[in-house]
Amino acid sequence: MNKKLFVISGCSGVGKGTVINKFMERNKDFILSVSCTTRKPREGEFDGINYFFISKDEFEKNIKEDKFLEYARYADNYYGTKKKYIHEKFEQGFNIILEIETQGALQVKEKMPEAVLIFIAPPGVNVCSGDISGGLRELEKRLRGRHTEDEATIQKRLSQAKTELERSKQYDYIVINDDIERAVEEIERIVVKFDK
């Protein structure tokens, strides 16, 4: 099998981390890509495991030298995936899962059209018609059910989710996470299609 890059995105609160972790436990020929960032390590984070922690100057130098497959800037910090890292992991015989947001995923698709984009969506999204309103209602219910965020934060997350769900229409596959086991099995079915 030619090794593949599978890019997975999903709205905040959709449970994509749980789905990816379960998938990784069951599929040992996959690794989770490690991104570069200019932010400082948090307690319990390690260089090369959670992120490659690099300086802003080094990151910007790498941007100029076109060394990133994708990158973005959030809250004054850069995050990005190096092309070299991806190719090294392919050479080591791994398929790669890259968990990033939609903006970065669409950059990847531009530079690497053979990458497979999978979006994990909340229940209520109609994949056939492209209607996302039910999914937004479900996310709002989940966010409010947590009782951890104020109204302004909830509204901000819902606005971001709407943008992400709109962008998901450009993905190769949309997986509805109404049941973790079923979502993992659906991703496994997608992956098998490329196992040639």
XYZ file of N, CA, C and O in Angstrom:
784
model
N 0.848 -1.201 0.000
C 0.000 0.000 0.000
C 0.874 1.238 0.000
O 1.837 1.337 0.736
N 0.518 2.182 -0.862
C 1.157 3.486 -0.785
C 0.673 4.127 0.497
O -0.517 4.136 0.774
N 1.583 4.654 1.277
C 1.192 5.248 2.549
C 0.399 6.524 2.291
O 0.681 7.257 1.348
N -0.591 6.760 3.149
C -1.526 7.862 2.928
C -1.570 8.813 4.107
O -1.341 8.421 5.253
N -1.938 10.048 3.788
C -2.187 11.060 4.805
C -3.699 11.250 4.895
O -4.360 11.568 3.900
N -4.244 10.997 6.086
C -5.669 11.197 6.351
C -5.793 12.395 7.288
O -5.256 12.372 8.395
N -6.450 13.444 6.807
C -6.618 14.666 7.599
C -7.992 14.617 8.250
O -9.008 14.449 7.558
N -8.018 14.725 9.586
C -9.297 14.663 10.305
C -9.558 15.986 11.024
O -8.700 16.495 11.742
N -10.735 16.532 10.789
C -11.169 17.762 11.452
C -12.552 17.534 12.045
O -13.209 16.539 11.736
N -12.980 18.475 12.854
C -14.327 18.398 13.420
C -14.571 19.589 14.321
O -13.628 20.209 14.804
N -15.828 19.901 14.536
C -16.180 21.036 15.398
C -15.772 20.752 16.837
O -15.750 19.605 17.273
N -15.533 21.818 17.574
C -15.267 21.711 19.005
C -16.486 21.084 19.670
O -17.619 21.472 19.404
N -16.258 20.071 20.516
C -17.373 19.443 21.223
C -17.968 18.247 20.503
O -18.907 17.629 20.985
N -17.405 17.900 19.334
C -17.979 16.798 18.552
C -17.393 15.440 18.962
O -17.903 14.393 18.581
N -16.313 15.459 19.737
C -15.715 14.210 20.216
C -14.676 13.620 19.286
O -14.407 12.418 19.319
N -14.049 14.480 18.450
C -13.092 13.935 17.474
C -11.855 13.342 18.139
O -11.318 12.339 17.680
N -11.417 13.932 19.262
C -10.251 13.404 19.974
C -10.489 11.983 20.446
O -9.633 11.107 20.292
N -11.667 11.731 20.981
C -12.028 10.395 21.472
C -12.068 9.400 20.310
O -11.551 8.285 20.413
N -12.672 9.810 19.196
C -12.772 8.944 18.015
C -11.370 8.623 17.482
O -11.050 7.458 17.204
N -10.520 9.638 17.375
C -9.153 9.421 16.854
C -8.365 8.502 17.780
O -7.692 7.571 17.321
N -8.458 8.732 19.098
C -7.715 7.884 20.048
C -8.126 6.420 19.924
O -7.288 5.521 19.930
N -9.422 6.186 19.794
C -9.919 4.809 19.676
C -9.449 4.188 18.356
O -9.069 3.020 18.303
N -9.481 4.980 17.302
C -9.009 4.505 15.993
C -7.526 4.133 16.078
O -7.103 3.085 15.587
N -6.726 4.995 16.714
C -5.277 4.765 16.810
C -4.958 3.503 17.621
O -4.039 2.768 17.294
N -5.742 3.255 18.669
C -5.542 2.041 19.489
C -5.703 0.771 18.649
O -5.023 -0.217 18.887
N -6.603 0.833 17.678
C -6.932 -0.360 16.889
C -6.141 -0.471 15.592
O -6.185 -1.511 14.935
N -5.459 0.584 15.190
C -4.776 0.601 13.888
C -3.322 1.015 14.074
O -2.985 2.192 13.981
N -2.482 0.025 14.321
C -1.092 0.277 14.717
C -0.178 0.724 13.576
O 0.948 1.130 13.813
N -0.656 0.623 12.311
C 0.182 1.102 11.202
C -0.052 2.595 10.937
O 0.434 3.147 9.960
N -0.789 3.245 11.842
C -1.028 4.686 11.748
C -0.285 5.411 12.862
O -0.163 4.874 13.965
N 0.185 6.615 12.561
C 0.710 7.477 13.628
C -0.019 8.813 13.544
O -0.528 9.197 12.489
N -0.047 9.496 14.677
C -0.647 10.824 14.748
C 0.455 11.833 14.468
O 1.509 11.797 15.104
N 0.238 12.683 13.492
C 1.250 13.673 13.108
C 1.526 14.651 14.258
O 0.616 15.011 15.006
N 2.770 15.062 14.377
C 3.168 16.038 15.398
C 3.426 17.367 14.699
O 4.241 17.448 13.775
N 2.723 18.405 15.126
C 2.849 19.730 14.519
C 3.919 20.561 15.207
O 4.324 20.262 16.327
N 4.332 21.616 14.528
C 5.232 22.614 15.121
C 4.385 23.739 15.706
O 3.325 24.057 15.169
N 4.866 24.354 16.768
C 4.189 25.533 17.316
C 5.206 26.484 17.940
O 6.278 26.058 18.356
N 4.816 27.752 17.984
C 5.665 28.752 18.634
C 5.216 29.008 20.069
O 5.844 29.778 20.787
N 4.118 28.375 20.495
C 3.694 28.601 21.879
C 4.582 27.812 22.835
O 5.218 26.837 22.457
N 4.592 28.248 24.076
C 5.414 27.580 25.102
C 4.768 26.257 25.502
O 3.540 26.154 25.535
N 5.590 25.247 25.858
C 5.020 23.970 26.305
C 4.213 24.156 27.587
O 4.593 24.930 28.454
N 3.085 23.452 27.665
C 2.312 23.446 28.911
C 2.837 22.320 29.786
O 3.567 21.442 29.300
N 2.444 22.332 31.035
C 2.895 21.290 31.957
C 2.503 19.910 31.420
O 1.366 19.696 30.998
N 3.473 19.001 31.407
C 3.202 17.643 30.933
C 3.351 17.463 29.434
O 3.137 16.369 28.910
N 3.687 18.536 28.700
C 3.909 18.423 27.252
C 5.402 18.264 26.979
O 6.226 18.858 27.664
N 5.704 17.484 25.942
C 7.105 17.221 25.618
C 7.386 17.508 24.152
O 6.571 17.184 23.283
N 8.565 18.086 23.896
C 8.990 18.390 22.534
C 9.121 17.097 21.735
O 9.709 16.121 22.196
N 8.526 17.092 20.535
C 8.614 15.917 19.674
C 7.509 14.905 19.921
O 7.328 13.979 19.132
N 6.787 15.066 21.019
C 5.676 14.155 21.321
C 4.344 14.885 21.147
O 3.490 14.479 20.376
N 4.175 15.985 21.895
C 2.947 16.777 21.764
C 3.057 17.754 20.589
O 2.135 17.887 19.791
N 4.180 18.437 20.520
C 4.497 19.390 19.448
C 5.999 19.430 19.282
O 6.745 18.993 20.167
N 6.442 20.024 18.169
C 7.822 20.476 18.059
C 7.764 21.958 18.430
O 7.134 22.745 17.731
N 8.375 22.323 19.554
C 8.319 23.706 20.033
C 9.493 24.476 19.426
O 10.653 24.154 19.694
N 9.169 25.470 18.580
C 10.221 26.249 17.929
C 9.958 27.744 18.099
O 8.848 28.155 18.448
N 10.984 28.540 17.845
C 10.847 29.996 18.022
C 10.050 30.592 16.866
O 9.942 29.999 15.784
N 9.527 31.784 17.114
C 8.762 32.501 16.088
C 9.656 32.793 14.878
O 9.234 32.657 13.729
N 10.905 33.184 15.137
C 11.843 33.482 14.040
C 12.073 32.257 13.165
O 12.071 32.344 11.936
N 12.272 31.104 13.829
C 12.513 29.869 13.076
C 11.277 29.484 12.267
O 11.376 29.064 11.116
N 10.094 29.655 12.879
C 8.846 29.319 12.186
C 8.696 30.194 10.943
O 8.408 29.694 9.852
N 8.927 31.499 11.105
C 8.759 32.431 9.976
C 9.791 32.164 8.876
O 9.498 32.315 7.691
N 10.974 31.739 9.259
C 12.017 31.359 8.284
C 11.531 30.142 7.485
O 11.669 30.091 6.262
N 10.934 29.170 8.187
C 10.395 27.981 7.518
C 9.235 28.318 6.578
O 9.073 27.673 5.547
N 8.439 29.327 6.938
C 7.341 29.770 6.055
C 7.951 30.308 4.752
O 7.534 29.928 3.656
N 8.951 31.186 4.897
C 9.605 31.792 3.713
C 10.226 30.725 2.817
O 10.247 30.864 1.591
N 10.741 29.665 3.447
C 11.400 28.593 2.687
C 10.417 27.518 2.223
O 10.834 26.473 1.715
N 9.116 27.746 2.409
C 8.045 26.842 1.962
C 8.218 25.424 2.511
O 8.074 24.439 1.794
N 8.513 25.335 3.797
C 8.739 24.024 4.418
C 7.479 23.426 5.056
O 7.503 22.296 5.505
N 6.395 24.216 5.085
C 5.163 23.728 5.717
C 4.158 23.218 4.693
O 3.958 23.825 3.649
N 3.519 22.117 5.053
C 2.405 21.595 4.259
C 1.182 22.474 4.526
O 0.374 22.748 3.653
N 1.066 22.921 5.770
C 0.006 23.859 6.164
C 0.474 24.578 7.418
O 1.299 24.065 8.160
N -0.045 25.782 7.616
C 0.201 26.479 8.879
C -0.889 27.523 9.095
O -1.595 27.915 8.164
N -1.034 27.915 10.338
C -2.020 28.942 10.688
C -1.510 29.682 11.915
O -0.598 29.218 12.602
N -2.122 30.811 12.169
C -1.747 31.609 13.330
C -2.977 31.810 14.201
O -4.025 32.229 13.722
N -2.848 31.472 15.489
C -3.940 31.651 16.454
C -3.396 32.328 17.679
O -2.365 31.904 18.209
N -4.122 33.317 18.159
C -3.794 33.982 19.428
C -2.286 34.231 19.551
O -1.657 33.868 20.532
N -1.729 34.824 18.498
C -0.313 35.224 18.500
C 0.695 34.082 18.444
O 1.885 34.302 18.666
N 0.242 32.861 18.183
C 1.166 31.738 18.015
C 0.916 31.059 16.676
O -0.199 31.028 16.184
N 1.989 30.533 16.109
C 1.892 29.764 14.866
C 1.776 28.274 15.170
O 2.341 27.783 16.150
N 1.068 27.576 14.282
C 0.972 26.110 14.315
C 1.126 25.634 12.877
O 0.564 26.254 11.970
N 1.857 24.545 12.667
C 2.016 24.070 11.293
C 2.579 22.661 11.211
O 3.138 22.145 12.179
N 2.440 22.063 10.030
C 2.918 20.705 9.776
C 4.010 20.767 8.719
O 3.759 21.273 7.618
N 5.174 20.233 9.050
C 6.288 20.260 8.096
C 6.165 19.147 7.060
O 5.846 18.007 7.391
N 6.449 19.502 5.804
C 6.418 18.522 4.710
C 7.411 17.392 4.989
O 7.105 16.218 4.782
N 8.606 17.772 5.447
C 9.675 16.788 5.673
C 9.232 15.717 6.681
O 9.500 14.530 6.491
N 8.552 16.142 7.737
C 8.077 15.205 8.771
C 7.139 14.159 8.146
O 7.272 12.968 8.395
N 6.199 14.625 7.327
C 5.232 13.727 6.687
C 5.957 12.710 5.802
O 5.697 11.507 5.869
N 6.886 13.186 4.982
C 7.595 12.281 4.064
C 8.475 11.282 4.816
O 8.565 10.115 4.426
N 9.078 11.718 5.913
C 9.900 10.797 6.727
C 9.033 9.670 7.295
O 9.444 8.510 7.307
N 7.840 10.012 7.760
C 6.953 8.993 8.339
C 6.439 8.017 7.267
O 6.294 6.829 7.526
N 6.189 8.526 6.051
C 5.816 7.638 4.947
C 6.946 6.633 4.696
O 6.716 5.443 4.540
N 8.177 7.151 4.658
C 9.343 6.296 4.396
C 9.522 5.242 5.489
O 10.014 4.146 5.233
N 9.105 5.572 6.716
C 9.202 4.613 7.827
C 8.055 3.587 7.799
O 7.991 2.700 8.635
N 7.144 3.734 6.822
C 6.089 2.742 6.644
C 4.782 3.032 7.352
O 3.944 2.145 7.509
N 4.589 4.284 7.764
C 3.357 4.631 8.479
C 2.351 5.323 7.569
O 2.720 6.097 6.687
N 1.067 5.069 7.846
C -0.004 5.950 7.390
C -0.121 7.019 8.468
O 0.168 6.761 9.634
N -0.572 8.207 8.081
C -0.570 9.325 9.034
C -1.965 9.903 9.206
O -2.682 10.135 8.234
N -2.313 10.159 10.477
C -3.515 10.934 10.802
C -3.031 12.331 11.202
O -2.180 12.478 12.087
N -3.563 13.329 10.543
C -3.244 14.715 10.878
C -4.527 15.363 11.375
O -5.490 15.504 10.620
N -4.550 15.697 12.666
C -5.747 16.307 13.262
C -5.556 17.820 13.287
O -4.778 18.338 14.073
N -6.234 18.510 12.379
C -6.119 19.971 12.304
C -7.474 20.591 11.977
O -8.414 19.891 11.602
N -7.529 21.918 12.092
C -8.792 22.595 11.798
C -8.988 22.718 10.281
O -8.083 22.440 9.499
N -10.178 23.155 9.894
C -10.579 23.118 8.483
C -9.729 23.995 7.573
O -9.450 23.611 6.442
N -9.311 25.148 8.066
C -8.513 26.064 7.236
C -7.214 25.379 6.800
O -6.840 25.389 5.634
N -6.529 24.744 7.768
C -5.288 24.033 7.475
C -5.522 22.827 6.581
O -4.730 22.526 5.686
N -6.641 22.121 6.825
C -6.954 20.927 6.034
C -7.107 21.273 4.554
O -6.622 20.540 3.680
N -7.750 22.398 4.272
C -7.951 22.783 2.874
C -6.630 23.228 2.237
O -6.425 23.036 1.036
N -5.704 23.765 3.051
C -4.345 24.072 2.551
C -3.633 22.779 2.162
O -2.961 22.711 1.136
N -3.795 21.739 3.007
C -3.166 20.443 2.734
C -3.682 19.904 1.402
O -2.911 19.447 0.557
N -4.986 19.968 1.202
C -5.606 19.418 -0.024
C -5.069 20.136 -1.264
O -4.901 19.517 -2.316
N -4.793 21.430 -1.114
C -4.248 22.201 -2.232
C -2.842 21.729 -2.595
O -2.510 21.544 -3.753
N -1.999 21.536 -1.565
C -0.598 21.159 -1.801
C -0.408 19.663 -2.012
O 0.575 19.244 -2.605
N -1.339 18.872 -1.497
C -1.205 17.418 -1.552
C -2.577 16.818 -1.873
O -3.268 16.302 -0.995
N -3.003 16.915 -3.139
C -4.363 16.500 -3.511
C -4.693 15.056 -3.171
O -5.863 14.706 -3.014
N -3.665 14.201 -3.027
C -3.919 12.792 -2.713
C -4.274 12.566 -1.241
O -4.698 11.470 -0.851
N -4.111 13.591 -0.401
C -4.511 13.471 1.012
C -6.025 13.258 1.083
O -6.778 13.770 0.246
N -6.462 12.489 2.065
C -7.888 12.170 2.225
C -8.423 12.979 3.402
O -7.930 12.859 4.526
N -9.435 13.824 3.148
C -10.001 14.686 4.183
C -11.276 14.072 4.761
O -12.208 13.760 4.012
N -11.280 13.897 6.092
C -12.439 13.326 6.797
C -12.899 14.342 7.844
O -12.097 14.790 8.664
N -14.178 14.662 7.813
C -14.735 15.611 8.786
C -15.666 14.864 9.732
O -16.551 14.134 9.290
N -15.425 15.030 11.042
C -16.301 14.405 12.037
C -17.360 15.427 12.442
O -17.035 16.494 12.971
N -18.606 15.093 12.139
C -19.715 16.034 12.337
C -20.654 15.548 13.438
O -20.735 14.360 13.724
N -21.387 16.487 14.047
C -22.355 16.095 15.076
C -23.596 15.474 14.449
O -23.876 15.703 13.271
N -24.354 14.678 15.232
C -25.636 14.170 14.724
C -26.505 15.349 14.286
O -26.402 16.439 14.840
N -27.336 15.113 13.290
C -28.229 16.185 12.829
C -27.778 16.801 11.522
O -28.548 17.472 10.842
N -26.510 16.587 11.141
C -26.036 17.087 9.843
C -26.542 16.122 8.774
O -26.378 14.912 8.897
N -27.172 16.674 7.750
C -27.658 15.840 6.658
C -26.591 15.806 5.568
O -26.402 16.779 4.844
N -25.882 14.690 5.493
C -24.752 14.569 4.566
C -25.224 14.669 3.123
O -24.565 15.280 2.288
N -26.382 14.097 2.810
C -26.878 14.096 1.428
C -27.271 15.491 0.950
O -26.899 15.922 -0.127
N -28.039 16.198 1.772
C -28.530 17.514 1.336
C -27.570 18.647 1.669
O -27.673 19.744 1.138
N -26.637 18.381 2.604
C -25.711 19.443 3.023
C -26.312 20.378 4.060
O -25.739 21.416 4.388
N -27.493 20.011 4.609
C -28.150 20.845 5.626
C -27.424 20.667 6.966
O -27.349 19.557 7.501
N -26.895 21.759 7.509
C -26.102 21.681 8.749
C -26.867 22.171 9.975
O -26.365 22.094 11.093
N -28.110 22.641 9.800
C -28.833 23.278 10.912
C -29.056 22.320 12.089
O -28.916 22.704 13.254
N -29.384 21.051 11.794
C -29.593 20.074 12.865
C -28.313 19.833 13.654
O -28.347 19.650 14.874
N -27.183 19.832 12.953
C -25.888 19.650 13.612
C -25.555 20.800 14.539
O -25.026 20.602 15.639
N -25.880 22.006 14.116
C -25.635 23.190 14.963
C -26.504 23.142 16.217
O -26.036 23.476 17.303
N -27.750 22.688 16.071
C -28.641 22.563 17.239
C -28.078 21.543 18.233
O -28.073 21.767 19.440
N -27.571 20.412 17.706
C -27.005 19.362 18.562
C -25.758 19.871 19.293
O -25.584 19.620 20.489
N -24.902 20.603 18.571
C -23.691 21.150 19.206
C -24.057 22.139 20.305
O -23.451 22.138 21.376
N -25.048 22.979 20.024
C -25.479 23.961 21.029
C -25.973 23.244 22.281
O -25.647 23.620 23.409
N -26.752 22.159 22.078
C -27.268 21.367 23.201
C -26.100 20.804 24.027
O -26.102 20.865 25.255
N -25.076 20.261 23.331
C -23.910 19.694 24.025
C -23.139 20.764 24.785
O -22.740 20.558 25.933
N -22.907 21.912 24.121
C -22.142 22.998 24.761
C -22.874 23.526 25.993
O -22.265 23.751 27.037
N -24.183 23.705 25.882
C -24.959 24.205 27.021
C -25.029 23.156 28.134
O -25.046 23.489 29.316
N -25.060 21.884 27.732
C -25.137 20.793 28.702
C -23.895 20.660 29.565
O -23.944 20.134 30.674
N -22.758 21.145 29.067
C -21.508 21.078 29.841
C -21.519 22.031 31.042
O -20.816 21.805 32.010
N -22.248 23.158 30.903
C -22.298 24.216 31.930
C -20.898 24.736 32.294
O -20.611 25.040 33.444
N -20.002 24.796 31.278
C -18.629 25.249 31.556
C -18.310 26.571 30.868
O -17.287 27.177 31.161
N -19.172 27.017 29.945
C -18.866 28.235 29.195
C -19.971 29.271 29.342
O -21.132 28.930 29.482
N -19.559 30.541 29.290
C -20.561 31.613 29.349
C -21.203 31.782 27.966
O -20.766 31.188 26.990
N -22.222 32.613 27.917
C -23.005 32.784 26.687
C -22.145 33.282 25.523
O -22.265 32.796 24.391
N -21.256 34.232 25.802
C -20.400 34.790 24.732
C -19.521 33.698 24.128
O -19.354 33.615 22.904
N -18.978 32.833 24.994
C -18.117 31.738 24.518
C -18.917 30.746 23.691
O -18.464 30.287 22.641
N -20.133 30.426 24.152
C -20.995 29.492 23.406
C -21.295 30.049 22.014
O -21.189 29.340 21.010
N -21.651 31.335 21.962
C -21.974 31.962 20.668
C -20.764 31.968 19.733
O -20.888 31.724 18.526
N -19.578 32.214 20.298
C -18.346 32.218 19.505
C -18.076 30.819 18.935
O -17.747 30.663 17.765
N -18.250 29.801 19.781
C -18.017 28.413 19.341
C -19.022 27.995 18.272
O -18.683 27.288 17.331
N -20.277 28.428 18.428
C -21.299 28.074 17.438
C -21.030 28.754 16.096
O -21.223 28.164 15.035
N -20.549 29.992 16.163
C -20.207 30.720 14.938
C -19.049 30.026 14.220
O -19.070 29.844 12.994
N -18.058 29.602 14.995
C -16.906 28.881 14.440
C -17.365 27.533 13.856
O -16.945 27.136 12.773
N -18.257 26.844 14.580
C -18.767 25.550 14.115
C -19.508 25.698 12.782
O -19.386 24.851 11.895
N -20.251 26.791 12.642
C -20.999 27.026 11.390
C -20.019 27.143 10.223
O -20.213 26.548 9.156
N -18.934 27.908 10.430
C -17.907 28.059 9.386
C -17.290 26.710 9.049
O -17.114 26.355 7.882
N -16.958 25.937 10.098
C -16.327 24.625 9.885
C -17.260 23.664 9.160
O -16.830 22.947 8.258
N -18.530 23.673 9.538
C -19.495 22.781 8.881
C -19.690 23.169 7.408
O -19.853 22.308 6.557
N -19.637 24.462 7.125
C -19.718 24.917 5.722
C -18.508 24.407 4.941
O -18.631 23.905 3.823
N -17.311 24.527 5.559
C -16.083 24.065 4.881
C -16.071 22.553 4.712
O -15.425 22.037 3.804
N -16.764 21.830 5.604
C -16.755 20.357 5.536
C -17.316 19.849 4.209
O -17.044 18.723 3.807
N -18.071 20.696 3.520
C -18.641 20.291 2.222
C -17.538 20.076 1.180
O -17.765 19.451 0.150
N -16.329 20.595 1.467
C -15.189 20.407 0.550
C -14.354 19.182 0.926
O -13.344 18.891 0.291
N -14.759 18.461 1.970
C -14.037 17.273 2.418
C -14.434 16.062 1.579
O -15.488 16.053 0.952
N -13.580 15.038 1.603
C -13.873 13.804 0.855
C -14.958 12.981 1.539
O -15.764 12.333 0.880
N -14.946 12.978 2.880
C -15.900 12.172 3.648
C -16.371 12.947 4.871
O -15.598 13.687 5.475
N -17.644 12.737 5.223
C -18.178 13.274 6.472
C -18.658 12.089 7.297
O -19.431 11.257 6.815
N -18.149 11.994 8.527
C -18.519 10.911 9.433
C -19.332 11.522 10.569
O -18.869 12.452 11.238
N -20.552 11.040 10.780
C -21.404 11.553 11.858
C -21.037 10.818 13.150
O -21.050 9.589 13.195
N -20.706 11.577 14.187
C -20.364 10.957 15.472
C -21.594 10.908 16.384
O -21.728 11.683 17.317
N -22.502 9.955 16.078
C -23.653 9.740 16.965
C -23.359 8.568 17.903
O -24.053 8.357 18.886
N -22.286 7.824 17.581
C -21.866 6.692 18.405
C -20.370 6.487 18.116
O -19.985 6.327 16.954
N -19.538 6.506 19.161
C -18.086 6.477 18.957
C -17.639 5.221 18.206
O -16.875 5.317 17.242
N -18.147 4.082 18.624
C -17.758 2.814 17.981
C -18.106 2.831 16.495
O -17.308 2.438 15.644
N -19.307 3.303 16.189
C -19.748 3.340 14.792
C -18.904 4.317 13.975
O -18.560 4.050 12.828
N -18.555 5.476 14.577
C -17.737 6.480 13.880
C -16.351 5.913 13.569
O -15.823 6.098 12.465
N -15.769 5.199 14.539
C -14.440 4.589 14.333
C -14.522 3.556 13.201
O -13.660 3.533 12.313
N -15.565 2.736 13.221
C -15.726 1.715 12.170
C -15.893 2.349 10.796
O -15.383 1.834 9.803
N -16.580 3.490 10.748
C -16.762 4.169 9.468
C -15.423 4.694 8.942
O -15.130 4.576 7.749
N -14.598 5.237 9.838
C -13.268 5.700 9.415
C -12.437 4.507 8.931
O -11.727 4.599 7.923
N -12.551 3.378 9.627
C -11.823 2.170 9.195
C -12.278 1.723 7.805
O -11.446 1.307 6.984
N -13.565 1.836 7.515
C -14.067 1.472 6.177
C -13.510 2.408 5.112
O -13.193 1.989 3.999
N -13.380 3.686 5.452
C -12.817 4.668 4.504
C -11.355 4.311 4.229
O -10.917 4.258 3.080
N -10.604 4.057 5.290
C -9.172 3.758 5.197
C -8.935 2.522 4.313
O -8.014 2.498 3.496
N -9.768 1.503 4.492
C -9.611 0.244 3.738
C -9.720 0.488 2.226
O -9.051 -0.180 1.430
N -10.515 1.474 1.824
C -10.654 1.784 0.397
C -9.315 2.146 -0.242
O -9.135 2.019 -1.443
N -8.387 2.654 0.578
C -7.093 3.103 0.051
C -5.994 2.080 0.301
O -4.834 2.328 0.014
N -6.372 0.920 0.838
C -5.398 -0.124 1.188
C -5.145 -1.025 -0.013
O -5.549 -2.173 -0.045
N -4.467 -0.457 -1.004
C -4.215 -1.230 -2.230
C -2.728 -1.254 -2.525
O -2.032 -0.328 -2.247
